[in-house]
PDB file of C-alpha atoms in Angstrom:
ATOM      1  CA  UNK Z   1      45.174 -55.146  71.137  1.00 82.00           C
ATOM      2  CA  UNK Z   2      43.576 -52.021  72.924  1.00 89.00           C
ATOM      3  CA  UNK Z   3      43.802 -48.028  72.300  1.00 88.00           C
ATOM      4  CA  UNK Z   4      45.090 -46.895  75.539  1.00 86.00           C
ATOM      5  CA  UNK Z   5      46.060 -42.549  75.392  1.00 84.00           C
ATOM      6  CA  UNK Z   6      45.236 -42.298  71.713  1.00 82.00           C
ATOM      7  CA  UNK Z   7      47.540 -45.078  70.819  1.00 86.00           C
ATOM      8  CA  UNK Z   8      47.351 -48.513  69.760  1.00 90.00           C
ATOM      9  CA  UNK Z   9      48.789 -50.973  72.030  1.00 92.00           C
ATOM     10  CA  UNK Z  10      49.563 -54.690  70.757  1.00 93.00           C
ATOM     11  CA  UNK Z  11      50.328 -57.047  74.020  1.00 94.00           C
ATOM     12  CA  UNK Z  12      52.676 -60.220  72.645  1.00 92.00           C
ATOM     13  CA  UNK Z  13      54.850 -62.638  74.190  1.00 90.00           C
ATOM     14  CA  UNK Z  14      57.429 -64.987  72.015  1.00 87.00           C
ATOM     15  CA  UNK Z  15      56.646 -68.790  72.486  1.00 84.00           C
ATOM     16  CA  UNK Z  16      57.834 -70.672  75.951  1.00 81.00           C
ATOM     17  CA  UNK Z  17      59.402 -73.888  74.544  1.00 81.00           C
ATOM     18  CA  UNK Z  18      60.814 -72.460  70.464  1.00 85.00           C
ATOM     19  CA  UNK Z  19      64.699 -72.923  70.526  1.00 90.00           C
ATOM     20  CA  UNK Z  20      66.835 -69.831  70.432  1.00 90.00           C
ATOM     21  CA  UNK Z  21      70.118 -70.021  68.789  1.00 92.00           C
ATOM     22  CA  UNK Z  22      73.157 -68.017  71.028  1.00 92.00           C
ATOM     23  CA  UNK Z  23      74.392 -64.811  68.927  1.00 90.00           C
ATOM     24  CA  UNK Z  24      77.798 -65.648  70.105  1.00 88.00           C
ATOM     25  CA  UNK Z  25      78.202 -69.211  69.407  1.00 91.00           C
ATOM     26  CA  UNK Z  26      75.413 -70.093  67.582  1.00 91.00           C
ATOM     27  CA  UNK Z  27      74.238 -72.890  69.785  1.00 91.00           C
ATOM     28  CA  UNK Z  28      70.389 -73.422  70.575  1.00 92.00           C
ATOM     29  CA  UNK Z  29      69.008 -73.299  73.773  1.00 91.00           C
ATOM     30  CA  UNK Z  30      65.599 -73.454  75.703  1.00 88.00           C
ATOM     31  CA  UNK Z  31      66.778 -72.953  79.134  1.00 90.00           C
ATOM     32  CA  UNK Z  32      64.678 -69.686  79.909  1.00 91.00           C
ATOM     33  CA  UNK Z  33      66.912 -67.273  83.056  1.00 92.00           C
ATOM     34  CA  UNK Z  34      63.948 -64.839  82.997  1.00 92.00           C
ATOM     35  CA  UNK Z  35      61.453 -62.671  81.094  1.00 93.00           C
ATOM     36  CA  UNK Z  36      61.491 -58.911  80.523  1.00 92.00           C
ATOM     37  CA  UNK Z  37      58.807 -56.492  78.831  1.00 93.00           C
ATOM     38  CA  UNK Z  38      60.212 -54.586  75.629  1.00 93.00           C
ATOM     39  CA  UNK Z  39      58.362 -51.427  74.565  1.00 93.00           C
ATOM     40  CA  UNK Z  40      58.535 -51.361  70.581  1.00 93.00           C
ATOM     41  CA  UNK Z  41      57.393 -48.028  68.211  1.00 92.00           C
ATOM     42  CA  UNK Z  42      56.107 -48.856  65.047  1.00 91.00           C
ATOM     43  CA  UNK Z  43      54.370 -47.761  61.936  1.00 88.00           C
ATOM     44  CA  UNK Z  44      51.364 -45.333  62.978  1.00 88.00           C
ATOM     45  CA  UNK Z  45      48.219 -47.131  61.978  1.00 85.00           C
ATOM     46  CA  UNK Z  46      44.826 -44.860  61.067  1.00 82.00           C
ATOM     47  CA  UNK Z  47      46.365 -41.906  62.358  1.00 79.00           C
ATOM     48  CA  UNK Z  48      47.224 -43.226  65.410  1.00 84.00           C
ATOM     49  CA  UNK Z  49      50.761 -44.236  67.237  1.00 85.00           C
ATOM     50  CA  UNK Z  50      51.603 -47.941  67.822  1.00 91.00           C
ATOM     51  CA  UNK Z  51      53.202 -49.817  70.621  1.00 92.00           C
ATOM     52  CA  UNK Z  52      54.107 -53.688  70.441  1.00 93.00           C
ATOM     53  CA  UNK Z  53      54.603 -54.363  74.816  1.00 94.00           C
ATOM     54  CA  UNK Z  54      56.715 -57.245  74.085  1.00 93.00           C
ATOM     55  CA  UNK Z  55      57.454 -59.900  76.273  1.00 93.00           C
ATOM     56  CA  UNK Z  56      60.702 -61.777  75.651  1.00 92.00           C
ATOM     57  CA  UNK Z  57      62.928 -64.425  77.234  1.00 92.00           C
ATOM     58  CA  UNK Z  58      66.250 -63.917  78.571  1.00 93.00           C
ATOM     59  CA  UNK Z  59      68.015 -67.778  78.131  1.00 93.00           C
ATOM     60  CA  UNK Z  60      71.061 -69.282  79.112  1.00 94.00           C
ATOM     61  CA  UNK Z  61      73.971 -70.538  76.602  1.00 92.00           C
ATOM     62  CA  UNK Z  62      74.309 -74.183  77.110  1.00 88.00           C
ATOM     63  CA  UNK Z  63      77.936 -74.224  75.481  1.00 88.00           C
ATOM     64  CA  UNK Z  64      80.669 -73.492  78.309  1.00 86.00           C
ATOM     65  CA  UNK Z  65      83.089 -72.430  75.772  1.00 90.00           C
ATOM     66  CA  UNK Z  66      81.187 -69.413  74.844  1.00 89.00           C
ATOM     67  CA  UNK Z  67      82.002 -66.578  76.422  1.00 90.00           C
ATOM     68  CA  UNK Z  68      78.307 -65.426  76.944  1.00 88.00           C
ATOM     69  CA  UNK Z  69      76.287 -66.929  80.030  1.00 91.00           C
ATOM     70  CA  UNK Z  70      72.809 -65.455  79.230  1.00 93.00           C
ATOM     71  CA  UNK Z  71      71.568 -63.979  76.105  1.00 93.00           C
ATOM     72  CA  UNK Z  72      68.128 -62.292  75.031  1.00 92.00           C
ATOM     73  CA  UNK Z  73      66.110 -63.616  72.576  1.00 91.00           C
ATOM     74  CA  UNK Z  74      65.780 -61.410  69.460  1.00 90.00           C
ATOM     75  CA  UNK Z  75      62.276 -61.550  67.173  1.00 89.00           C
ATOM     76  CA  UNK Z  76      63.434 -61.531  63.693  1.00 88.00           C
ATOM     77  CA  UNK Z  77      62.507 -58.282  61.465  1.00 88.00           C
ATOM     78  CA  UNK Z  78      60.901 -57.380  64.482  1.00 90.00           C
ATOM     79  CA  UNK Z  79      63.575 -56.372  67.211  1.00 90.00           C
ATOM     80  CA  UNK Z  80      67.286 -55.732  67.452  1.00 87.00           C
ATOM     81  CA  UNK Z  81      69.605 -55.363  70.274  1.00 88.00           C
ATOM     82  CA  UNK Z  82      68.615 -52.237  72.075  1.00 88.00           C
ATOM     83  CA  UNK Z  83      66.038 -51.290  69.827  1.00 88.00           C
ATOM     84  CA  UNK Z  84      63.081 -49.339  70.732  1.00 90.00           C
ATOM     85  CA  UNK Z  85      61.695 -48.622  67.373  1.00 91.00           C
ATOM     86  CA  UNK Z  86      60.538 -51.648  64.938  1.00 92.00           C
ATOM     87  CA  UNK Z  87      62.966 -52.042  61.467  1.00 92.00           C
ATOM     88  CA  UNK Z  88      59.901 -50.618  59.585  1.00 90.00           C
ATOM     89  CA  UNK Z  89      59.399 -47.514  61.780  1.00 92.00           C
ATOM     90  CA  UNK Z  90      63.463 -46.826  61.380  1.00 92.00           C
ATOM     91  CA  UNK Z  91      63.601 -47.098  57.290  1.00 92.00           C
ATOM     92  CA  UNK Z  92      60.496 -44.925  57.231  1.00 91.00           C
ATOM     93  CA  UNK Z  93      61.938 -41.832  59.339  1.00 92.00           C
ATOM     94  CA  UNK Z  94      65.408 -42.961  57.809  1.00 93.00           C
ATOM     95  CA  UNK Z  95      63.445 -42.247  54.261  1.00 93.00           C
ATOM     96  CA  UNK Z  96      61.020 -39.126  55.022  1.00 93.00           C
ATOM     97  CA  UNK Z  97      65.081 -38.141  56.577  1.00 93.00           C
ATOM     98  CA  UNK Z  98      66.268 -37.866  53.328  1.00 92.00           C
ATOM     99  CA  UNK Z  99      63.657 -36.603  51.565  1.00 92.00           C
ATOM    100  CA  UNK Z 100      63.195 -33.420  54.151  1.00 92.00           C
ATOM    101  CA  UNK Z 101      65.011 -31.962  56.793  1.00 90.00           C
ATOM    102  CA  UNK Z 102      65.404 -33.507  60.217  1.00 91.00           C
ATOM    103  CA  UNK Z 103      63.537 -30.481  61.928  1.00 93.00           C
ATOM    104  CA  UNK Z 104      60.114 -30.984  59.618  1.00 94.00           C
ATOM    105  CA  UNK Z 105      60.385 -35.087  60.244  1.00 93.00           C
ATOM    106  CA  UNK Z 106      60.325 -34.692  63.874  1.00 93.00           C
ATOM    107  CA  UNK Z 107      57.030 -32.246  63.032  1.00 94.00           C
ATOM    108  CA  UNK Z 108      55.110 -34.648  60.677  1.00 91.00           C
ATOM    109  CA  UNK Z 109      56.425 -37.766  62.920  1.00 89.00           C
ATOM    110  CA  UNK Z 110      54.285 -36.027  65.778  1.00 87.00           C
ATOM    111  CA  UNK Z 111      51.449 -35.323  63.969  1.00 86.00           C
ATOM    112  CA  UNK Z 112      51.039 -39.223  62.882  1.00 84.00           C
ATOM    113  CA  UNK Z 113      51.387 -40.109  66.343  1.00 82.00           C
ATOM    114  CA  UNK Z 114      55.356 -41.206  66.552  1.00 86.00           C
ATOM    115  CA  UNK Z 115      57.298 -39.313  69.370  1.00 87.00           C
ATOM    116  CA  UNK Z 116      61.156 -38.645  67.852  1.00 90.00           C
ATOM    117  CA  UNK Z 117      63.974 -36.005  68.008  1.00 92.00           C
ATOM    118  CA  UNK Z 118      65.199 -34.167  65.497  1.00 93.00           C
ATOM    119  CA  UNK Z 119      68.664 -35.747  66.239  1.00 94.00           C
ATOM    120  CA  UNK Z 120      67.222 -39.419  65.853  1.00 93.00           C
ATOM    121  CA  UNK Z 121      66.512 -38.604  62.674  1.00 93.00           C
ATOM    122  CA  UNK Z 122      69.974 -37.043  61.888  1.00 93.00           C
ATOM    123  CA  UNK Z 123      71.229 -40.239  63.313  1.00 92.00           C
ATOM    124  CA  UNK Z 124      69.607 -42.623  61.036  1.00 93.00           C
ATOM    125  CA  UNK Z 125      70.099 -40.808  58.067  1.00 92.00           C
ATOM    126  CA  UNK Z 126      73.646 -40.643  58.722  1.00 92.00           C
ATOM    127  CA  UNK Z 127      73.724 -44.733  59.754  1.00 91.00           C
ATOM    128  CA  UNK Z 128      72.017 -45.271  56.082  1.00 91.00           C
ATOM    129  CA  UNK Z 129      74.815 -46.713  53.729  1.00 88.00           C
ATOM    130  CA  UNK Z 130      76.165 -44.404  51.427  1.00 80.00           C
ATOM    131  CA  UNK Z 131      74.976 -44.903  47.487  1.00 77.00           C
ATOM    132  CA  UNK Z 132      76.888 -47.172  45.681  1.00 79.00           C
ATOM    133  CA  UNK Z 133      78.826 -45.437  42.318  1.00 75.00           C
ATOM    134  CA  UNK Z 134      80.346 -46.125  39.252  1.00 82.00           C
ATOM    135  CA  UNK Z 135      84.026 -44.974  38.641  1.00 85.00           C
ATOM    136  CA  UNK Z 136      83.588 -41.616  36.594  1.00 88.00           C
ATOM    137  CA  UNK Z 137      84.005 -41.045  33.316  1.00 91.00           C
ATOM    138  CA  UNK Z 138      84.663 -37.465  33.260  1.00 93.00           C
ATOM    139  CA  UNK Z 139      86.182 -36.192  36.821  1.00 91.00           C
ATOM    140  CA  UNK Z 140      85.090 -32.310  37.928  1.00 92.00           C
ATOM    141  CA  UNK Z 141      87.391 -30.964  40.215  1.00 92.00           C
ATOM    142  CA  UNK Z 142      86.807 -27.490  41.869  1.00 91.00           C
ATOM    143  CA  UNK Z 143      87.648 -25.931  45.805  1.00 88.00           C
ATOM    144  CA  UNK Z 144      85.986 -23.818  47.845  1.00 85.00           C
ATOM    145  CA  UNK Z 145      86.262 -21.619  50.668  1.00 85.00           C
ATOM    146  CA  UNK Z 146      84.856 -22.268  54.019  1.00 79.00           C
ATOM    147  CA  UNK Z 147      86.038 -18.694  55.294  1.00 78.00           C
ATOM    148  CA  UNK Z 148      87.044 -16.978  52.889  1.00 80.00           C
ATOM    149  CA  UNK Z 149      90.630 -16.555  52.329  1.00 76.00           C
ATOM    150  CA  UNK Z 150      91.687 -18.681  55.612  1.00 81.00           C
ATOM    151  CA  UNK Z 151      90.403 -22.553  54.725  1.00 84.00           C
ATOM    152  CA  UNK Z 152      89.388 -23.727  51.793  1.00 86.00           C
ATOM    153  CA  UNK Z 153      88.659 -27.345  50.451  1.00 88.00           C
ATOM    154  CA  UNK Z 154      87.676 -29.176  47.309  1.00 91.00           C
ATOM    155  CA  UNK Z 155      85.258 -31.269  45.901  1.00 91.00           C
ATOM    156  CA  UNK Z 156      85.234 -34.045  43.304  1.00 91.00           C
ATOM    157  CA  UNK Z 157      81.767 -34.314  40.813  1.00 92.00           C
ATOM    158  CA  UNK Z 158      80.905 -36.621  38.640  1.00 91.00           C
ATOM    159  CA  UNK Z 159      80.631 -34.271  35.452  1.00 92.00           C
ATOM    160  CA  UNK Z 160      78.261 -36.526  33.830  1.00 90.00           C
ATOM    161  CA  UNK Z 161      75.767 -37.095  36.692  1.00 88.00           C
ATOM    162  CA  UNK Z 162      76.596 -33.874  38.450  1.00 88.00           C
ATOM    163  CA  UNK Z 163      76.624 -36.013  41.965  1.00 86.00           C
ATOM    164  CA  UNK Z 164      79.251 -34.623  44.399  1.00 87.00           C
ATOM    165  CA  UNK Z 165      81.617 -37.801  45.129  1.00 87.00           C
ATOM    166  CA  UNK Z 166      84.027 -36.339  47.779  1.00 86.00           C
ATOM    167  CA  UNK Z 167      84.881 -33.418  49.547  1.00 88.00           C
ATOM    168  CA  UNK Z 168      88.239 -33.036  50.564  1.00 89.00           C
ATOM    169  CA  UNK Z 169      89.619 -30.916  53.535  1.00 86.00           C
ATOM    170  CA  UNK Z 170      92.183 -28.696  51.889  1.00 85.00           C
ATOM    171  CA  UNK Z 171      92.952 -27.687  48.293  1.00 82.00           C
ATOM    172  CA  UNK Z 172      96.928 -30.002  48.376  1.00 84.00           C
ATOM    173  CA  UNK Z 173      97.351 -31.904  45.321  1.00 85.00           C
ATOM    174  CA  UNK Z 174      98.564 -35.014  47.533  1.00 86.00           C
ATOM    175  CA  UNK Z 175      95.280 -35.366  48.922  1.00 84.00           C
ATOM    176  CA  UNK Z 176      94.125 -34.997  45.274  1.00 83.00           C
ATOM    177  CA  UNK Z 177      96.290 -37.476  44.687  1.00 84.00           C
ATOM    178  CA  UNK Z 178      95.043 -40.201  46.775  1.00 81.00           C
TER     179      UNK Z 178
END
């Protein structure tokens, strides 16, 4: 671990000889085809940005039925296939995301040392699963006009909670309906 440009650099490698199981078949294998450096974003830590410089193996599948030949090695809670942000560092922008617009996240993200878009954030806000909800009690229906007196829509509220549950395109009763 070193500070190198005002951020904190961790330097790790997975183990040589640990058994990796194939994501397509399941089978283990410790027959290494190469190694690769990852670049990882995490948490900031004292102010500062952090960087895991990861060093993982690239093995073969031992099972000639599956229909992958290599496969890379993924860390659990750690990395994820394409990945260039830790799990951690996602839900965190994924919460401050919800909490405040995508615009001010990219602004505070900078200021604790984390380099991100305003459209990252916009895209794992929208990746979050949506809430899970109870079937109403008491239904509010109402539309509403995206230009006036051309398109309109409607939405459906829970009246007791006063959360929006669906907005509908247009104002038919068949898509009411369903």
């Amino acid at each position: 671990m070193e500070v190198r440009e005002g951020r904190v650099v961790i330097e790790a490698s997975t183990p040589e000889r640990a058994p990796v199981p194939c994501p397509g078949c399941r089978t283990p294998s410790e027959r290494v085809h190469s190694r690769y450096g990852r670049r990882l974003a995490d948490a900031p830590c004292a102010g500062r940005g952090v960087v895991i410089e990861l060093s993982v193996r690239r093995l073969f599948c031992d099972n000639g039925d599956c229909p992958r030949v290599t496969f890379a090695e993924q860390i659990e809670g750690l990395t994820f296939r394409y990945g260039r942000r830790t799990p951690g560092l996602q839900r965190l922008i994924a919460a401050l995301g919800v909490v405040i617009a995508a615009r001010a996240v990219a602004r505070l993200a900078l200021l604790l040392g984390i380099v991100i878009s305003r459209m990252t954030v916009l895209r794992l806000v929208m990746a979050l699963p949506d809430p899970a909800w109870a079937t109403p009690r008491v239904l509010g229906i109402d539309e509403f006009a995206t230009r006036k007196a051309r398109r309109y829509g409607t939405i459906l509220v829970d009246c007791e909670t006063h959360q929006p549950l669906d907005l509908l395109p247009d104002r038919d009763a068949d898509s009411v309906a369903t």
